[in-house]
PDB file of C-alpha atoms and ligand atoms in Angstrom:
ATOM      1  CA  MET K   1      54.563-184.279 100.592  1.00 96.00           C
ATOM      2  CA  LYS K   2      53.842-180.629  99.995  1.00 97.00           C
ATOM      3  CA  VAL K   3      56.891-178.617 101.043  1.00 98.00           C
ATOM      4  CA  PHE K   4      56.688-174.837 101.238  1.00 98.00           C
ATOM      5  CA  ALA K   5      59.788-172.685 101.694  1.00 98.00           C
ATOM      6  CA  PHE K   6      59.642-169.067 102.817  1.00 99.00           C
ATOM      7  CA  ASN K   7      62.680-167.012 101.888  1.00 99.00           C
ATOM      8  CA  GLY K   8      63.069-163.948 104.087  1.00 99.00           C
ATOM      9  CA  SER K   9      66.277-162.695 102.530  1.00 98.00           C
ATOM     10  CA  PRO K  10      66.272-159.879  99.975  1.00 98.00           C
ATOM     11  CA  ARG K  11      69.657-160.933  98.531  1.00 98.00           C
ATOM     12  CA  LYS K  12      69.520-162.977  95.320  1.00 98.00           C
ATOM     13  CA  GLY K  13      72.505-165.300  95.283  1.00 98.00           C
ATOM     14  CA  GLY K  14      72.924-164.619  99.014  1.00 98.00           C
ATOM     15  CA  ASN K  15      73.484-167.072 101.802  1.00 98.00           C
ATOM     16  CA  ILE K  16      69.871-168.032 102.523  1.00 99.00           C
ATOM     17  CA  ASP K  17      69.257-168.288  98.774  1.00 98.00           C
ATOM     18  CA  LEU K  18      72.084-170.854  98.474  1.00 98.00           C
ATOM     19  CA  LEU K  19      70.890-172.822 101.515  1.00 98.00           C
ATOM     20  CA  LEU K  20      67.360-172.984 100.113  1.00 98.00           C
ATOM     21  CA  ALA K  21      68.714-174.230  96.769  1.00 98.00           C
ATOM     22  CA  GLU K  22      70.442-177.014  98.663  1.00 98.00           C
ATOM     23  CA  ALA K  23      67.283-177.855 100.591  1.00 98.00           C
ATOM     24  CA  GLU K  24      65.321-177.938  97.344  1.00 98.00           C
ATOM     25  CA  ARG K  25      67.908-180.314  95.794  1.00 98.00           C
ATOM     26  CA  ALA K  26      67.569-182.675  98.779  1.00 98.00           C
ATOM     27  CA  VAL K  27      63.785-182.597  98.748  1.00 98.00           C
ATOM     28  CA  ASN K  28      63.627-183.318  95.022  1.00 97.00           C
ATOM     29  CA  ALA K  29      66.191-186.124  95.284  1.00 96.00           C
ATOM     30  CA  ALA K  30      64.299-187.711  98.172  1.00 95.00           C
ATOM     31  CA  GLY K  31      61.081-187.494  96.186  1.00 91.00           C
ATOM     32  CA  GLN K  32      62.702-189.176  93.138  1.00 90.00           C
ATOM     33  CA  ALA K  33      64.203-191.895  95.316  1.00 88.00           C
ATOM     34  CA  GLY K  34      60.713-192.634  96.603  1.00 80.00           C
ATOM     35  CA  GLY K  35      59.707-193.787  93.107  1.00 72.00           C
ATOM     36  CA  GLU K  36      56.911-192.836  90.737  1.00 66.00           C
ATOM     37  CA  GLY K  37      53.988-191.098  92.418  1.00 64.00           C
ATOM     38  CA  HIS K  38      56.015-190.343  95.549  1.00 71.00           C
ATOM     39  CA  GLY K  39      57.626-187.084  94.435  1.00 89.00           C
ATOM     40  CA  HIS K  40      57.506-184.111  96.731  1.00 95.00           C
ATOM     41  CA  GLU K  41      55.925-180.834  95.701  1.00 97.00           C
ATOM     42  CA  TRP K  42      58.315-177.926  96.343  1.00 98.00           C
ATOM     43  CA  THR K  43      57.047-174.332  96.373  1.00 98.00           C
ATOM     44  CA  ARG K  44      59.191-171.366  97.352  1.00 98.00           C
ATOM     45  CA  PHE K  45      57.956-167.918  98.263  1.00 98.00           C
ATOM     46  CA  ASP K  46      60.421-165.039  98.019  1.00 98.00           C
ATOM     47  CA  LEU K  47      58.849-162.759 100.594  1.00 98.00           C
ATOM     48  CA  ASN K  48      60.842-159.730  99.528  1.00 98.00           C
ATOM     49  CA  THR K  49      59.148-159.641  96.163  1.00 98.00           C
ATOM     50  CA  MET K  50      55.658-160.098  97.562  1.00 98.00           C
ATOM     51  CA  ASN K  51      52.995-157.687  98.672  1.00 98.00           C
ATOM     52  CA  ILE K  52      52.672-158.381 102.401  1.00 98.00           C
ATOM     53  CA  ARG K  53      51.298-155.551 104.475  1.00 98.00           C
ATOM     54  CA  ALA K  54      52.170-155.396 108.167  1.00 98.00           C
ATOM     55  CA  CYS K  55      49.493-156.632 110.623  1.00 98.00           C
ATOM     56  CA  GLN K  56      47.215-153.735 111.555  1.00 98.00           C
ATOM     57  CA  ASP K  57      46.022-155.301 114.825  1.00 97.00           C
ATOM     58  CA  CYS K  58      42.490-154.461 113.733  1.00 97.00           C
ATOM     59  CA  GLY K  59      40.965-157.471 115.520  1.00 96.00           C
ATOM     60  CA  GLY K  60      39.305-158.536 112.280  1.00 96.00           C
ATOM     61  CA  CYS K  61      40.506-162.138 112.618  1.00 97.00           C
ATOM     62  CA  GLU K  62      39.374-162.600 116.202  1.00 96.00           C
ATOM     63  CA  LYS K  63      35.799-163.721 115.458  1.00 92.00           C
ATOM     64  CA  THR K  64      36.314-165.604 112.215  1.00 93.00           C
ATOM     65  CA  GLY K  65      40.023-166.522 112.018  1.00 93.00           C
ATOM     66  CA  ALA K  66      40.129-164.782 108.625  1.00 96.00           C
ATOM     67  CA  CYS K  67      42.401-161.811 107.922  1.00 97.00           C
ATOM     68  CA  VAL K  68      40.610-158.847 106.396  1.00 97.00           C
ATOM     69  CA  ILE K  69      43.605-157.621 104.382  1.00 98.00           C
ATOM     70  CA  ASN K  70      43.585-158.779 100.762  1.00 97.00           C
ATOM     71  CA  ASP K  71      47.179-159.101  99.603  1.00 98.00           C
ATOM     72  CA  ASP K  72      49.711-161.885  98.885  1.00 98.00           C
ATOM     73  CA  MET K  73      49.117-163.358 102.351  1.00 98.00           C
ATOM     74  CA  VAL K  74      45.993-164.920 100.860  1.00 98.00           C
ATOM     75  CA  GLN K  75      48.145-167.386  98.865  1.00 98.00           C
ATOM     76  CA  ILE K  76      50.648-167.778 101.695  1.00 98.00           C
ATOM     77  CA  ARG K  77      47.945-168.628 104.194  1.00 98.00           C
ATOM     78  CA  GLN K  78      46.545-171.222 101.793  1.00 98.00           C
ATOM     79  CA  ALA K  79      50.052-172.684 101.424  1.00 98.00           C
ATOM     80  CA  ILE K  80      50.496-172.877 105.200  1.00 98.00           C
ATOM     81  CA  ARG K  81      47.128-174.590 105.435  1.00 97.00           C
ATOM     82  CA  ASP K  82      48.053-177.176 102.760  1.00 97.00           C
ATOM     83  CA  ALA K  83      51.636-177.789 103.946  1.00 98.00           C
ATOM     84  CA  ASP K  84      53.069-181.033 105.155  1.00 97.00           C
ATOM     85  CA  ARG K  85      56.463-179.382 105.661  1.00 98.00           C
ATOM     86  CA  ILE K  86      57.438-175.741 106.083  1.00 98.00           C
ATOM     87  CA  ILE K  87      60.920-174.261 105.747  1.00 99.00           C
ATOM     88  CA  LEU K  88      61.381-170.788 107.212  1.00 99.00           C
ATOM     89  CA  ALA K  89      64.636-169.194 106.117  1.00 99.00           C
ATOM     90  CA  SER K  90      65.915-165.787 107.218  1.00 99.00           C
ATOM     91  CA  PRO K  91      69.118-163.811 107.615  1.00 99.00           C
ATOM     92  CA  VAL K  92      69.691-162.416 111.085  1.00 98.00           C
ATOM     93  CA  PHE K  93      68.922-158.694 110.988  1.00 98.00           C
ATOM     94  CA  PHE K  94      69.425-156.701 114.199  1.00 98.00           C
ATOM     95  CA  PHE K  95      69.555-159.911 116.256  1.00 98.00           C
ATOM     96  CA  GLY K  96      66.232-161.213 114.927  1.00 98.00           C
ATOM     97  CA  LEU K  97      64.404-162.333 111.819  1.00 98.00           C
ATOM     98  CA  SER K  98      64.375-160.034 108.774  1.00 99.00           C
ATOM     99  CA  ALA K  99      61.445-157.630 108.435  1.00 98.00           C
ATOM    100  CA  GLN K 100      60.241-159.590 105.383  1.00 98.00           C
ATOM    101  CA  THR K 101      60.010-162.749 107.482  1.00 99.00           C
ATOM    102  CA  LYS K 102      58.513-161.025 110.492  1.00 98.00           C
ATOM    103  CA  ALA K 103      55.792-159.294 108.450  1.00 98.00           C
ATOM    104  CA  MET K 104      54.660-162.662 107.151  1.00 98.00           C
ATOM    105  CA  ILE K 105      54.735-164.162 110.656  1.00 98.00           C
ATOM    106  CA  ASP K 106      52.749-161.296 112.191  1.00 98.00           C
ATOM    107  CA  ARG K 107      50.056-161.772 109.574  1.00 98.00           C
ATOM    108  CA  CYS K 108      49.702-165.354 110.839  1.00 98.00           C
ATOM    109  CA  GLN K 109      47.891-163.865 113.813  1.00 98.00           C
ATOM    110  CA  ALA K 110      44.807-165.069 111.964  1.00 97.00           C
ATOM    111  CA  PHE K 111      46.020-168.651 112.517  1.00 97.00           C
ATOM    112  CA  TRP K 112      46.660-167.843 116.171  1.00 97.00           C
ATOM    113  CA  CYS K 113      42.991-166.787 116.520  1.00 97.00           C
ATOM    114  CA  GLU K 114      41.850-169.874 114.666  1.00 96.00           C
ATOM    115  CA  LYS K 115      43.892-172.134 116.945  1.00 96.00           C
ATOM    116  CA  TYR K 116      43.605-170.500 120.359  1.00 96.00           C
ATOM    117  CA  LEU K 117      40.360-168.457 120.277  1.00 96.00           C
ATOM    118  CA  LEU K 118      38.221-170.523 117.922  1.00 96.00           C
ATOM    119  CA  LYS K 119      39.869-173.805 119.046  1.00 96.00           C
ATOM    120  CA  THR K 120      40.227-175.107 115.475  1.00 94.00           C
ATOM    121  CA  PRO K 121      43.958-175.847 114.983  1.00 92.00           C
ATOM    122  CA  LEU K 122      45.112-176.809 111.483  1.00 94.00           C
ATOM    123  CA  PRO K 123      44.726-180.551 110.913  1.00 92.00           C
ATOM    124  CA  GLU K 124      47.823-182.773 111.030  1.00 90.00           C
ATOM    125  CA  GLY K 125      47.486-184.101 107.509  1.00 89.00           C
ATOM    126  CA  LEU K 126      48.741-187.471 106.259  1.00 91.00           C
ATOM    127  CA  PHE K 127      52.383-187.045 107.260  1.00 94.00           C
ATOM    128  CA  GLY K 128      52.150-184.933 110.388  1.00 95.00           C
ATOM    129  CA  ARG K 129      53.457-181.348 110.094  1.00 97.00           C
ATOM    130  CA  LYS K 130      57.099-180.537 110.532  1.00 98.00           C
ATOM    131  CA  GLY K 131      59.339-177.526 110.115  1.00 98.00           C
ATOM    132  CA  LEU K 132      62.900-176.526 109.349  1.00 98.00           C
ATOM    133  CA  LEU K 133      64.376-173.165 110.339  1.00 99.00           C
ATOM    134  CA  LEU K 134      67.401-171.856 108.404  1.00 99.00           C
ATOM    135  CA  LEU K 135      69.296-168.850 109.776  1.00 99.00           C
ATOM    136  CA  VAL K 136      72.476-167.055 108.708  1.00 98.00           C
ATOM    137  CA  GLY K 137      74.105-164.230 110.648  1.00 98.00           C
ATOM    138  CA  GLY K 138      77.171-162.179 109.768  1.00 98.00           C
ATOM    139  CA  MET K 139      78.287-161.753 113.369  1.00 98.00           C
ATOM    140  CA  LYS K 140      79.591-164.318 115.825  1.00 97.00           C
ATOM    141  CA  LYS K 141      76.990-163.454 118.440  1.00 96.00           C
ATOM    142  CA  GLU K 142      74.720-166.384 119.258  1.00 97.00           C
ATOM    143  CA  VAL K 143      71.961-164.074 120.502  1.00 98.00           C
ATOM    144  CA  GLY K 144      70.897-163.401 116.903  1.00 98.00           C
ATOM    145  CA  ILE K 145      70.123-167.114 116.480  1.00 98.00           C
ATOM    146  CA  GLN K 146      68.425-167.281 119.881  1.00 98.00           C
ATOM    147  CA  CYS K 147      66.088-164.309 119.262  1.00 98.00           C
ATOM    148  CA  SER K 148      65.212-165.558 115.780  1.00 98.00           C
ATOM    149  CA  GLU K 149      64.592-169.047 117.114  1.00 98.00           C
ATOM    150  CA  THR K 150      62.173-167.750 119.730  1.00 98.00           C
ATOM    151  CA  THR K 151      60.053-165.919 117.170  1.00 98.00           C
ATOM    152  CA  ALA K 152      60.206-168.739 114.651  1.00 98.00           C
ATOM    153  CA  ARG K 153      59.165-171.232 117.309  1.00 98.00           C
ATOM    154  CA  ALA K 154      56.060-169.127 118.081  1.00 98.00           C
ATOM    155  CA  PHE K 155      55.302-169.100 114.344  1.00 98.00           C
ATOM    156  CA  PHE K 156      55.669-172.848 113.941  1.00 98.00           C
ATOM    157  CA  ARG K 157      53.504-173.631 116.972  1.00 98.00           C
ATOM    158  CA  THR K 158      50.839-171.139 115.841  1.00 97.00           C
ATOM    159  CA  VAL K 159      50.537-172.870 112.476  1.00 98.00           C
ATOM    160  CA  SER K 160      50.352-176.272 114.178  1.00 97.00           C
ATOM    161  CA  ILE K 161      53.886-177.446 113.516  1.00 97.00           C
ATOM    162  CA  PRO K 162      54.741-179.156 116.792  1.00 97.00           C
ATOM    163  CA  GLU K 163      58.380-179.856 115.961  1.00 96.00           C
ATOM    164  CA  HIS K 164      61.050-178.174 113.921  1.00 98.00           C
ATOM    165  CA  GLU K 165      64.802-178.438 113.454  1.00 98.00           C
ATOM    166  CA  THR K 166      67.032-175.382 113.363  1.00 98.00           C
ATOM    167  CA  GLN K 167      70.171-174.970 111.282  1.00 98.00           C
ATOM    168  CA  GLY K 168      71.857-171.667 112.138  1.00 98.00           C
ATOM    169  CA  PHE K 169      75.204-170.376 110.851  1.00 98.00           C
ATOM    170  CA  LEU K 170      77.106-167.426 112.242  1.00 98.00           C
ATOM    171  CA  ASP K 171      80.083-165.401 111.022  1.00 98.00           C
ATOM    172  CA  VAL K 172      78.890-165.658 107.415  1.00 98.00           C
ATOM    173  CA  ASP K 173      78.455-162.153 106.068  1.00 98.00           C
ATOM    174  CA  GLU K 174      79.493-161.738 102.442  1.00 98.00           C
ATOM    175  CA  LYS K 175      76.984-162.576  99.712  1.00 98.00           C
ATOM    176  CA  GLY K 176      77.411-166.258  98.842  1.00 98.00           C
ATOM    177  CA  ALA K 177      80.069-166.890 101.511  1.00 98.00           C
ATOM    178  CA  ILE K 178      78.018-169.774 102.888  1.00 98.00           C
ATOM    179  CA  ALA K 179      79.284-171.858  99.938  1.00 98.00           C
ATOM    180  CA  LYS K 180      82.765-171.720 101.521  1.00 98.00           C
ATOM    181  CA  HIS K 181      81.494-172.756 104.953  1.00 98.00           C
ATOM    182  CA  ALA K 182      82.990-176.109 106.017  1.00 98.00           C
ATOM    183  CA  THR K 183      79.675-177.899 106.636  1.00 98.00           C
ATOM    184  CA  ALA K 184      76.670-175.627 105.990  1.00 98.00           C
ATOM    185  CA  LEU K 185      75.539-176.885 102.561  1.00 98.00           C
ATOM    186  CA  ALA K 186      75.871-180.530 103.608  1.00 98.00           C
ATOM    187  CA  ASP K 187      74.220-179.819 106.983  1.00 98.00           C
ATOM    188  CA  VAL K 188      71.167-178.245 105.291  1.00 98.00           C
ATOM    189  CA  TYR K 189      71.008-180.980 102.640  1.00 98.00           C
ATOM    190  CA  ARG K 190      70.801-183.611 105.356  1.00 98.00           C
ATOM    191  CA  ALA K 191      68.329-181.556 107.434  1.00 98.00           C
ATOM    192  CA  ALA K 192      66.051-181.307 104.382  1.00 98.00           C
ATOM    193  CA  GLU K 193      66.347-185.050 103.849  1.00 98.00           C
ATOM    194  CA  ARG K 194      65.312-185.602 107.483  1.00 98.00           C
ATOM    195  CA  LEU K 195      62.442-183.143 107.016  1.00 98.00           C
ATOM    196  CA  VAL K 196      60.787-185.272 104.343  1.00 97.00           C
ATOM    197  CA  ALA K 197      61.806-188.686 105.699  1.00 95.00           C
ATOM    198  CA  LYS K 198      58.646-190.623 106.510  1.00 81.00           C
ATOM    199  CA  ASP K 199      60.331-192.838 109.088  1.00 60.00           C
ATOM    200  CA  LYS K 200      60.853-189.781 111.266  1.00 41.00           C
ATOM    201  CA  GLN K 201      57.097-189.348 111.813  1.00 43.00           C
TER     202      GLN K 201
HETATM  203  C1  FMN E   1      70.029-154.674 108.091  1.00 68.66           C
HETATM  204  C2  FMN E   1      71.023-155.750 108.500  1.00 68.66           C
HETATM  205  C3  FMN E   1      71.148-156.085 109.833  1.00 68.66           C
HETATM  206  C4  FMN E   1      71.997-157.099 110.213  1.00 68.66           C
HETATM  207  N1  FMN E   1      72.047-157.474 111.533  1.00 68.66           N
HETATM  208  C5  FMN E   1      72.792-158.545 111.903  1.00 68.66           C
HETATM  209  C6  FMN E   1      72.794-158.977 113.271  1.00 68.66           C
HETATM  210  O1  FMN E   1      72.166-158.405 114.137  1.00 68.66           O
HETATM  211  N2  FMN E   1      73.495-160.078 113.600  1.00 68.66           N
HETATM  212  C7  FMN E   1      74.199-160.792 112.641  1.00 68.66           C
HETATM  213  O2  FMN E   1      74.806-161.836 112.998  1.00 68.66           O
HETATM  214  N3  FMN E   1      74.260-160.368 111.347  1.00 68.66           N
HETATM  215  C8  FMN E   1      73.566-159.257 110.952  1.00 68.66           C
HETATM  216  N4  FMN E   1      73.547-158.878 109.627  1.00 68.66           N
HETATM  217  C9  FMN E   1      74.360-159.616 108.616  1.00 68.66           C
HETATM  218  C10 FMN E   1      73.529-160.653 107.855  1.00 68.66           C
HETATM  219  O3  FMN E   1      72.887-161.537 108.737  1.00 68.66           O
HETATM  220  C11 FMN E   1      74.477-161.482 106.962  1.00 68.66           C
HETATM  221  O4  FMN E   1      75.075-160.648 106.004  1.00 68.66           O
HETATM  222  C12 FMN E   1      73.803-162.642 106.274  1.00 68.66           C
HETATM  223  O5  FMN E   1      74.800-163.456 105.700  1.00 68.66           O
HETATM  224  C13 FMN E   1      72.829-162.201 105.206  1.00 68.66           C
HETATM  225  O6  FMN E   1      72.213-163.312 104.603  1.00 68.66           O
HETATM  226  P1  FMN E   1      71.703-163.309 103.065  1.00 68.66           P
HETATM  227  O7  FMN E   1      72.945-163.289 102.209  1.00 68.66           O
HETATM  228  O8  FMN E   1      70.920-164.521 102.911  1.00 68.66           O
HETATM  229  O9  FMN E   1      70.858-162.099 102.905  1.00 68.66           O
HETATM  230  C14 FMN E   1      72.759-157.806 109.241  1.00 68.66           C
HETATM  231  C15 FMN E   1      72.651-157.401 107.900  1.00 68.66           C
HETATM  232  C16 FMN E   1      71.796-156.391 107.519  1.00 68.66           C
HETATM  233  C17 FMN E   1      71.684-155.996 106.052  1.00 68.66           C
END
């Protein structure tokens, strides 16, 4: 399977970074366990280092489903098109997804037009399309997870991912503190295993 991970955290060695490393380990191990020729293809995009302009609401995508802005979203949109599995990973910033994550999502308006205006949703592919949402917030307030979940859900449905699992962790603030969380790394490892498990289709 082709697995694409979108990292919306700017912190290298931060909590989302560590969770994504765990997810990558699980995906690679599951691919190796599947035997020769069954390996998964893992690609990670660090959104903070990419050139992703905010959506200009120019209406350019409404007739063709193509975005008129030529930046790193070109390769991201191709990845979303090719994906069997998508992992969206973001810290909670101001009770929602980080700006890096949200900018990428807003630019998926072109997929929204393709699906809902032009009535050509992305095809299911060989394995169906599934998602995993990873969230970390420094506060104990659940609303940060809820708001992020709502936006992420709209993203997943727009790019024709009909189901996704969410793993959200609160009260984890310091860089790398997720490693000391009682269950987080194991929770995400298992969620990533479920993500690429064929029997869950
Ligand atoms: C700009 C900013 C806004 C934040 N807003 C929230 C918030 O609303 N709710 C929350 O739970 N944590 C908030 N946090 C804390 C981060 O979610 C927390 O530090 C998280 O562990 C960062 O993940 P990372 O290490 O992957 O970047 C905020 C942090 C920053 C820098």
